[in-house]
């Protein structure tokens, strides 16, 4: 009961944050990931847009329910305007004032919290809708929830592959942090809320939101990826006798050259450890 009460309080706190502020923080953070493409402005714009909202777009298309799960970009003008303004400010503001401010740890932590609140909310809403539309079908909530939490990475990889800037395998062929955390959050919410029914929807949402936020904050503060899903993936692959996907070639080569080269390679494929979604 004590844990349920705490989760209920957290749910209330997360819900109290205005959605406008959450979207603003989310857009600022995601647009900061692709500054290396700013010399090709349309590539920078579209890859960021799909990274930010791809999970929601793809899951909406799969659900085929424009009333309950509309494509947010086409549902109102607000989202497109906010994204465009944030994208411009982060990449083309004179003297890089916004990018410099966002580089400060407290600001970056706030935007990371915004992203994770929206990401968890999208996962939970898609799981709930999938359970309602496809009662008794386990695959529907697990697949659609996972895509909602990581679909932006899939689309981003496709764009990078098309323009020749993708280093290593795609997320679809070699699931990384984005897919694994998307699936973990989906599975935790689905089991606790819809299978065991030990938590109410708001409490289940608070649970996965808190896990995402804690990880995001600690990763930024400690400047380490803190991929808590990797050991679970190793164990799962070992038990199933399925080989783990090979390390990305770019990171392999960089590791041999030293820490600075490795950090540079990771910055190109950083979005595999950050998460995107549609709001």
C-alpha positions as a printed Julia matrix, in Angstrom:
279×3 Matrix{Float64}:
  0.0     0.0     0.0
  2.88    2.37    0.78
  4.4     1.84   -2.66
  1.0     2.35   -4.32
  0.52    5.57   -2.39
  3.94    6.85   -3.43
  3.26    6.02   -7.05
 -0.09    7.8    -6.87
  1.63   10.91   -5.52
  4.25   10.75   -8.27
  1.51   10.33  -10.86
 -0.15   13.49   -9.6
  3.13   15.38   -9.7
  3.9    14.33  -13.28
  0.38   15.15  -14.42
  0.61   18.62  -12.88
  3.39   19.65  -15.26
  1.83   21.61  -18.16
  1.95   19.67  -21.41
  3.15   22.81  -23.21
  6.29   22.89  -21.08
  6.86   19.18  -21.58
  6.65   19.55  -25.36
  8.99   22.54  -25.29
 11.64   20.7   -23.29
 11.25   17.59  -25.44
 11.7    19.51  -28.69
 14.73   21.42  -27.41
 16.47   18.25  -26.31
 15.85   16.25  -29.48
 16.8    19.15  -31.76
 20.13   19.38  -29.9
 21.04   15.83  -30.97
 21.45   16.68  -34.66
 23.48   19.87  -34.67
 26.15   18.02  -36.67
 23.71   18.12  -39.63
 23.0    21.85  -39.4
 24.92   22.54  -42.61
 22.18   20.5   -44.37
 19.19   22.19  -42.86
 16.43   19.98  -44.32
 18.2    16.81  -43.21
 18.68   18.35  -39.77
 15.0    19.31  -39.62
 13.47   16.04  -40.82
 15.75   13.66  -38.98
 15.05   15.54  -35.76
 11.31   15.68  -36.42
 11.04   11.94  -37.0
 13.32   11.18  -34.08
 11.13   13.3   -31.83
  7.73   12.1   -32.99
  8.38    8.9   -34.95
  7.21    6.58  -32.19
  3.82    8.23  -32.08
  3.51    8.44  -35.86
  4.29    4.77  -36.49
  2.16    3.52  -33.58
 -0.75    5.68  -34.76
 -0.52    4.18  -38.24
 -0.51    0.67  -36.78
 -3.52    1.35  -34.55
 -5.48    2.91  -37.44
 -7.63    4.93  -35.06
 -7.44    8.64  -35.94
 -9.88    9.51  -33.17
 -8.21    7.81  -30.21
 -4.65    7.86  -31.58
 -4.3    10.63  -34.15
 -0.98   11.53  -35.74
 -0.17   14.46  -33.48
  1.66   16.4   -36.2
 -1.57   16.51  -38.23
 -3.91   16.85  -35.27
 -3.11   20.52  -34.6
 -0.78   23.29  -35.71
  0.73   23.67  -32.25
  3.13   20.72  -32.33
  4.62   21.6   -35.71
  5.1    25.23  -34.71
  6.77   24.38  -31.39
  9.09   21.87  -33.05
 10.08   24.31  -35.81
 10.78   27.15  -33.38
 12.81   24.93  -31.03
 14.73   23.43  -33.95
 15.67   26.89  -35.24
 16.61   28.2   -31.82
 18.8    25.2   -31.05
 20.6    25.14  -34.38
 20.56   28.63  -35.86
 20.05   31.12  -33.04
 22.7    33.87  -33.33
 25.85   33.16  -31.33
 24.43   29.75  -30.38
 22.82   31.3   -27.31
 20.14   28.62  -26.89
 22.51   25.73  -27.57
 24.99   27.12  -25.06
 22.3    27.52  -22.42
 21.04   24.01  -23.08
 24.57   22.73  -22.62
 24.35   23.61  -18.93
 23.68   20.51  -16.86
 20.6    21.82  -14.96
 18.91   22.88  -18.2
 19.73   19.63  -19.94
 18.41   17.61  -17.01
 15.11   19.49  -17.14
 14.65   18.85  -20.85
 15.57   15.17  -20.35
 12.87   14.92  -17.68
 10.35   16.44  -20.1
 11.28   13.9   -22.76
 10.95   10.95  -20.42
  7.58   12.04  -19.03
  6.2    12.27  -22.55
  7.82    9.04  -23.63
  6.38    7.06  -20.74
  2.98    8.65  -21.28
  2.94    7.65  -24.94
  3.93    4.06  -24.13
  1.19    3.73  -21.51
 -1.51    5.28  -23.7
 -0.64    3.05  -26.64
 -0.65   -0.07  -24.44
 -4.04    0.89  -22.99
 -5.52    1.48  -26.42
 -4.05   -1.74  -27.82
 -5.51   -3.78  -24.98
 -8.89   -2.18  -25.62
 -8.82   -2.66  -29.41
 -7.3    -6.14  -29.39
 -8.51   -7.87  -26.21
 -6.61  -11.06  -25.38
 -3.89  -10.46  -27.97
 -0.53  -10.19  -26.21
  1.46   -9.09  -29.26
 -0.58   -5.93  -29.85
  0.29   -3.97  -26.68
  3.87   -5.26  -26.54
  4.7    -4.44  -30.15
  2.81   -1.15  -30.38
  4.01    0.02  -26.96
  7.63   -0.75  -27.84
  7.33    1.06  -31.16
  5.75    4.05  -29.4
  8.78    4.25  -27.12
 11.46    3.74  -29.74
  9.96    4.18  -33.22
 11.74    7.5   -33.69
 15.06    5.66  -33.66
 13.83    3.35  -36.43
 12.9     6.27  -38.67
 16.07    8.18  -37.83
 18.17    5.17  -38.83
 16.33    4.96  -42.14
 17.09    8.58  -42.96
 20.74    8.26  -41.95
 21.05    5.06  -43.97
 19.63    6.81  -47.02
 22.06    9.72  -46.78
 25.08    7.56  -45.92
 25.67    8.84  -42.4
 24.65    5.76  -40.43
 27.47    4.13  -38.48
 26.79    0.49  -37.7
 23.6    -1.58  -37.89
 20.11   -0.16  -37.65
 18.0    -0.42  -34.53
 15.65   -2.77  -36.36
 18.4    -5.3   -37.06
 20.36   -4.86  -33.81
 18.13   -3.53  -30.99
 19.94   -1.12  -28.71
 19.13    0.96  -25.67
 16.16    2.72  -27.29
 14.35   -0.49  -28.23
 15.28   -2.36  -25.07
 14.05    0.37  -22.72
 10.94    0.84  -24.85
 10.18   -2.85  -24.54
 11.04   -2.95  -20.81
  8.73   -0.03  -20.07
  5.97   -1.54  -22.18
  6.31   -4.96  -20.55
  6.4    -3.54  -17.01
  3.31   -1.4   -17.61
  1.37   -4.14  -19.4
  2.02   -6.81  -16.76
  1.52   -4.63  -13.69
 -1.62   -2.88  -14.97
 -3.35   -5.24  -17.4
 -2.16   -8.75  -16.5
 -1.58   -8.87  -12.74
 -3.64   -5.71  -12.11
 -1.53   -4.86   -9.06
 -1.3    -1.22  -10.13
 -3.8     1.28  -11.47
 -2.98    2.83  -14.85
 -1.79    6.07  -13.26
  0.44    4.17  -10.86
  1.89    1.99  -13.61
  2.6     5.11  -15.64
  4.3     6.73  -12.65
  6.47    3.64  -12.21
  7.92    3.58  -15.72
  8.15    7.39  -15.82
 10.24    7.39  -12.65
 12.58    4.69  -13.95
 13.12    6.62  -17.18
 13.69    9.9   -15.35
 16.11    8.48  -12.78
 18.18    6.85  -15.51
 18.21   10.0   -17.65
 19.27   12.27  -14.78
 21.98    9.92  -13.5
 23.37    9.38  -17.0
 23.71   13.13  -17.51
 25.14   13.84  -14.06
 27.66   10.98  -14.19
 28.3    11.4   -17.93
 27.95    7.66  -18.43
 25.37    5.78  -20.56
 24.39    3.51  -17.61
 22.75    1.02  -19.95
 20.91   -1.11  -17.4
 19.29   -3.11  -20.2
 22.56   -4.52  -21.53
 23.08   -7.15  -18.79
 19.48   -8.27  -19.24
 20.02   -8.56  -22.99
 23.21  -10.58  -22.48
 21.41  -12.99  -20.15
 18.43  -13.33  -22.51
 20.65  -14.03  -25.5
 22.7   -16.54  -23.53
 19.61  -18.43  -22.35
 18.09  -18.4   -25.85
 21.44  -19.36  -27.42
 21.14  -16.42  -29.82
 24.34  -14.41  -30.5
 24.36  -10.78  -29.39
 24.52   -8.28  -32.29
 28.08   -7.22  -33.07
 29.43   -3.93  -31.71
 28.97   -1.07  -34.13
 31.99   -0.95  -36.5
 32.52    2.77  -35.92
 32.74    2.25  -32.18
 35.07   -0.73  -32.62
 37.51    1.32  -34.67
 37.25    4.29  -32.34
 37.89    2.13  -29.28
 41.21    1.08  -30.79
 42.18    4.72  -31.37
 41.49    5.92  -27.86
 38.84    7.6   -25.67
 38.53   10.79  -27.72
 37.9     8.93  -30.96
 35.39    6.67  -29.25
 33.54    9.65  -27.81
 33.36   11.23  -31.28
 31.94    8.07  -32.8
 29.38    7.77  -30.03
 28.22   11.33  -30.61
 27.23   10.43  -34.17
 25.1     7.51  -33.03
 24.11    8.99  -29.65
 20.42    8.76  -30.3
 20.58    4.99  -29.82
 20.96    5.75  -26.11
 18.46    8.56  -26.09
 14.84    8.18  -26.74
 12.29    9.67  -29.08
  8.56    9.68  -29.28
  5.4    11.41  -30.45
  3.43   13.71  -28.24
